[in-house]
Short mmCIF file of C-alpha atoms and ligand atoms in Angstrom, two decimals:
data_model
loop_
_atom_site.label_atom_id
_atom_site.label_comp_id
_atom_site.label_asym_id
_atom_site.label_seq_id
_atom_site.Cartn_x
_atom_site.Cartn_y
_atom_site.Cartn_z
CA MET O 53 -24.78 -44.00 72.19
CA LYS O 54 -25.57 -47.03 69.49
CA LEU O 55 -28.27 -46.67 67.09
CA THR O 56 -29.83 -49.30 64.75
CA PHE O 57 -32.29 -48.65 62.34
CA LEU O 58 -35.14 -50.97 61.99
CA GLY O 59 -36.93 -49.67 58.91
CA HIS O 60 -39.07 -46.58 57.89
CA ALA O 61 -39.09 -44.36 61.26
CA THR O 62 -38.32 -47.10 63.69
CA ILE O 63 -35.46 -46.28 65.76
CA LEU O 64 -33.58 -48.52 68.51
CA ALA O 65 -30.98 -46.27 70.64
CA GLU O 66 -28.91 -48.24 73.42
CA ILE O 67 -28.47 -45.64 76.28
CA GLY O 68 -27.20 -46.50 80.35
CA GLY O 69 -27.74 -50.54 79.34
CA LYS O 70 -31.19 -49.42 78.53
CA LYS O 71 -33.25 -50.36 75.41
CA ILE O 72 -35.29 -47.45 74.13
CA LEU O 73 -37.51 -48.17 71.12
CA PHE O 74 -39.11 -45.60 68.65
CA ASP O 75 -42.00 -46.07 66.52
CA PRO O 76 -41.78 -49.98 65.41
CA PHE O 77 -42.90 -50.86 62.20
CA ILE O 78 -41.30 -53.90 61.05
CA SER O 79 -44.27 -56.85 60.31
CA VAL O 80 -45.28 -55.48 58.10
CA ASN O 81 -42.64 -53.02 56.52
CA LYS O 82 -41.71 -55.40 53.25
CA LEU O 83 -38.58 -53.76 53.53
CA ALA O 84 -38.04 -54.91 56.88
CA SER O 85 -38.88 -58.44 56.24
CA HIS O 86 -35.48 -59.84 57.42
CA ILE O 87 -35.83 -58.28 60.50
CA ASP O 88 -37.70 -60.72 63.10
CA ILE O 89 -39.40 -58.25 65.66
CA ASN O 90 -39.17 -61.47 68.28
CA GLU O 91 -35.80 -60.88 68.82
CA ILE O 92 -36.27 -57.18 69.40
CA GLU O 93 -35.32 -56.90 72.84
CA ALA O 94 -36.79 -53.27 74.63
CA ASP O 95 -37.27 -51.38 77.88
CA TYR O 96 -39.23 -48.59 76.28
CA ILE O 97 -41.43 -47.86 73.97
CA PHE O 98 -41.55 -44.38 72.44
CA VAL O 99 -44.65 -43.74 70.40
CA SER O 100 -44.96 -40.29 68.32
CA HIS O 101 -48.44 -40.22 66.78
CA GLY O 102 -50.92 -42.55 66.06
CA HIS O 103 -50.67 -43.88 62.61
CA GLU O 104 -50.25 -47.47 61.72
CA ASP O 105 -46.76 -47.00 60.18
CA HIS O 106 -45.80 -45.77 63.60
CA VAL O 107 -47.90 -48.05 66.24
CA TYR O 108 -48.13 -51.09 64.34
CA ASP O 109 -45.65 -53.59 66.13
CA VAL O 110 -46.33 -51.69 69.69
CA GLU O 111 -48.78 -53.86 71.42
CA SER O 112 -46.97 -57.12 70.78
CA ILE O 113 -43.33 -56.17 71.63
CA ALA O 114 -44.68 -54.19 74.67
CA LYS O 115 -46.45 -57.50 75.70
CA ARG O 116 -43.63 -60.08 74.77
CA THR O 117 -40.79 -57.59 76.43
CA GLY O 118 -42.83 -55.88 78.99
CA ALA O 119 -41.01 -52.49 77.93
CA LYS O 120 -42.91 -49.39 79.12
CA ILE O 121 -45.08 -47.52 76.60
CA VAL O 122 -44.18 -43.65 76.24
CA SER O 123 -46.49 -41.54 74.46
CA ASN O 124 -49.24 -38.93 74.56
CA PHE O 125 -52.18 -39.50 76.32
CA GLU O 126 -54.89 -40.55 74.20
CA ILE O 127 -52.64 -42.79 72.66
CA ILE O 128 -51.57 -44.63 76.18
CA ASN O 129 -55.30 -45.16 76.75
CA TRP O 130 -55.42 -46.89 73.36
CA PHE O 131 -52.93 -49.04 74.58
CA GLU O 132 -53.89 -49.65 77.96
CA SER O 133 -57.68 -50.55 76.20
CA LYS O 134 -55.84 -53.18 74.31
CA GLY O 135 -54.46 -54.54 77.97
CA CYS O 136 -51.13 -52.58 78.02
CA SER O 137 -50.08 -51.62 81.40
CA ASN O 138 -46.92 -50.46 81.72
CA THR O 139 -47.28 -46.62 80.45
CA HIS O 140 -46.49 -43.68 80.98
CA PRO O 141 -48.57 -40.26 78.84
CA MET O 142 -46.94 -37.33 78.88
CA ASN O 143 -48.46 -34.40 76.60
CA THR O 144 -46.57 -31.34 74.58
CA GLY O 145 -44.30 -29.20 76.41
CA GLY O 146 -43.84 -31.73 79.26
CA SER O 147 -40.72 -33.22 80.37
CA TRP O 148 -39.95 -36.53 82.92
CA LYS O 149 -37.13 -37.44 84.48
CA PHE O 150 -36.53 -41.17 83.39
CA ASP O 151 -33.94 -44.15 84.63
CA PHE O 152 -31.89 -43.35 81.81
CA GLY O 153 -32.32 -39.05 81.22
CA THR O 154 -34.91 -36.52 80.71
CA VAL O 155 -37.29 -36.25 77.93
CA LYS O 156 -39.30 -33.68 76.79
CA SER O 157 -42.60 -34.13 74.88
CA VAL O 158 -42.06 -31.36 71.75
CA ALA O 159 -44.46 -30.04 69.24
CA ALA O 160 -44.76 -31.60 65.96
CA VAL O 161 -46.78 -30.27 62.89
CA HIS O 162 -48.43 -33.67 61.71
CA SER O 163 -52.02 -35.82 62.33
CA SER O 164 -52.21 -38.62 64.29
CA THR O 165 -55.63 -40.72 64.33
CA MET O 166 -55.16 -44.48 65.45
CA PRO O 167 -55.56 -46.85 63.10
CA ASP O 168 -59.12 -47.28 63.48
CA GLY O 169 -60.39 -43.88 63.88
CA LYS O 170 -59.92 -43.04 67.64
CA SER O 171 -58.16 -39.61 68.09
CA GLY O 172 -54.32 -40.41 69.01
CA GLY O 173 -54.21 -37.08 70.16
CA CYS O 174 -51.57 -34.59 69.25
CA PRO O 175 -48.42 -35.67 66.78
CA ASN O 176 -45.26 -35.12 68.92
CA GLY O 177 -41.10 -35.32 68.77
CA PHE O 178 -39.39 -35.95 72.13
CA VAL O 179 -35.77 -34.50 72.54
CA PHE O 180 -33.83 -36.76 74.98
CA GLU O 181 -31.00 -35.13 77.33
CA THR O 182 -28.82 -38.59 78.69
CA PRO O 183 -25.25 -38.74 80.17
CA GLU O 184 -24.13 -40.55 76.65
CA GLY O 185 -25.58 -37.50 74.40
CA ASN O 186 -28.43 -35.42 73.87
CA PHE O 187 -30.89 -35.93 70.65
CA TYR O 188 -34.29 -34.85 69.13
CA TYR O 189 -36.52 -37.17 67.67
CA ALA O 190 -38.92 -35.04 65.21
CA GLY O 191 -40.85 -37.87 64.70
CA ASP O 192 -43.24 -37.01 61.42
CA THR O 193 -43.27 -33.18 61.00
CA ALA O 194 -43.62 -30.81 58.84
CA LEU O 195 -40.69 -28.27 59.55
CA THR O 196 -42.00 -25.76 61.77
CA MET O 197 -40.50 -22.69 63.86
CA ASP O 198 -40.93 -24.66 67.21
CA MET O 199 -37.80 -26.17 66.92
CA LYS O 200 -36.12 -23.01 67.44
CA LEU O 201 -37.32 -23.73 70.95
CA ILE O 202 -35.11 -26.86 71.28
CA PRO O 203 -31.96 -25.64 71.15
CA LEU O 204 -32.75 -22.51 73.36
CA GLN O 205 -33.02 -25.31 76.57
CA THR O 206 -30.57 -28.53 75.26
CA ASP O 207 -27.29 -28.88 73.40
CA LEU O 208 -28.31 -31.28 70.67
CA ASP O 209 -25.57 -33.80 69.56
CA PHE O 210 -27.77 -34.68 66.75
CA ALA O 211 -30.90 -35.15 65.72
CA ILE O 212 -33.01 -38.53 64.09
CA LEU O 213 -35.17 -36.30 61.28
CA PRO O 214 -37.76 -37.54 58.49
CA ILE O 215 -36.56 -36.95 54.59
CA GLY O 216 -39.12 -38.33 52.84
CA ASP O 217 -40.79 -35.04 51.50
CA ASN O 218 -44.85 -35.92 51.12
CA PHE O 219 -46.38 -36.91 54.25
CA THR O 220 -43.40 -35.52 56.50
CA MET O 221 -40.24 -33.13 55.85
CA GLY O 222 -38.17 -33.18 52.50
CA VAL O 223 -34.16 -33.23 52.55
CA GLU O 224 -34.28 -29.66 51.98
CA ASP O 225 -36.68 -28.85 54.52
CA ALA O 226 -35.30 -31.25 57.16
CA ILE O 227 -31.54 -29.41 56.27
CA LEU O 228 -33.12 -25.97 57.56
CA ALA O 229 -34.76 -27.84 60.57
CA SER O 230 -31.27 -29.04 61.41
CA GLN O 231 -30.17 -25.73 61.18
CA PHE O 232 -33.17 -24.43 63.49
CA VAL O 233 -32.04 -27.08 66.43
CA SER O 234 -28.19 -26.75 65.95
CA VAL O 235 -26.98 -29.73 64.94
CA ASN O 236 -24.61 -31.15 62.55
CA LYS O 237 -25.54 -34.31 62.30
CA VAL O 238 -28.87 -36.29 61.55
CA LEU O 239 -29.70 -39.68 61.02
CA GLY O 240 -32.43 -39.69 58.22
CA MET O 241 -35.85 -41.65 59.11
CA HIS O 242 -38.93 -42.35 57.03
CA PHE O 243 -37.98 -42.88 53.30
CA ASP O 244 -38.28 -45.54 50.39
CA THR O 245 -40.87 -47.59 52.67
CA PHE O 246 -43.95 -46.43 50.10
CA GLY O 247 -43.84 -45.14 46.88
CA TYR O 248 -44.72 -41.62 47.88
CA ILE O 249 -41.58 -40.95 49.98
CA GLU O 250 -39.12 -42.94 47.94
CA ILE O 251 -35.87 -40.69 47.25
CA ASP O 252 -32.44 -40.45 45.78
CA HIS O 253 -30.22 -41.21 48.78
CA GLN O 254 -27.31 -40.15 46.90
CA LEU O 255 -28.83 -36.72 45.82
CA ALA O 256 -30.08 -36.42 49.87
CA LYS O 257 -26.59 -36.78 51.11
CA SER O 258 -24.89 -34.31 48.66
CA LYS O 259 -27.40 -31.57 49.45
CA PHE O 260 -26.72 -31.93 53.54
CA GLU O 261 -23.36 -32.08 52.63
CA GLU O 262 -23.45 -28.74 50.79
CA ALA O 263 -25.20 -27.24 54.33
CA ASN O 264 -22.15 -28.43 56.01
CA ILE O 265 -24.28 -31.43 57.72
CA GLU O 266 -23.52 -34.85 57.14
CA LEU O 267 -27.01 -37.04 56.78
CA LYS O 268 -27.14 -40.89 57.11
CA MET O 269 -28.96 -43.29 56.24
CA LEU O 270 -28.20 -46.79 57.25
CA LYS O 271 -29.59 -50.33 55.82
CA ILE O 272 -32.60 -51.85 57.54
CA GLY O 273 -30.93 -53.53 60.49
CA GLU O 274 -27.27 -51.28 60.34
CA SER O 275 -25.82 -49.57 63.65
CA THR O 276 -23.76 -46.48 63.95
CA GLU O 277 -22.85 -44.82 66.74
CA PHE O 278 -23.64 -41.19 67.77
NI1 LIG J 254 -47.77 -40.36 60.69
MN1 LIG J 255 -45.42 -42.01 59.12
#
């Protein structure tokens, strides 16, 4: 499947003709100033948790495109209160069969307050099973033993993991996470956006290489096939 990195934790996946956007944070990301959010098409917007750097552009893209917002119950209620009506609430441990494949909402160890201080419920990652491949979008999370549950049910082709450290896993923990979920291909996210998460790209890649895992770190706007 084709994946496009739109900066920070924002990924656009194209699966079976459907465009699936994760955690859009573009219009106020200084590193993504060359990306025009009005040109982004989406059929679905998956939201991992309530922090501003994951929800900032959800409302405007959802209203313009009509995309269905998928997230936990509290975050869906928050967007419904803002007039977003095409929504699908899930919560940790639940699965749902969408028209592009099946998604399971899984645990993430992080926090999830909305930008206005309301509760954003529990943070989540998502496991996708699709005819074009299976993957894990971790969201913002620490390394957690719960990741070992994922390969008991799903044979993953790759994982999208945070690698920026400080707020989430860093490179070393992301390598362990890759081993916990049994993948040897990783798309890195949640790095460089803020000073706290600036990382040495070459060092990150070589550490993954030493563990026999391929780490892709895309330029903002760049696409790849997995
Ligand atoms: Ni966060
Ligand atoms: Mn974040």
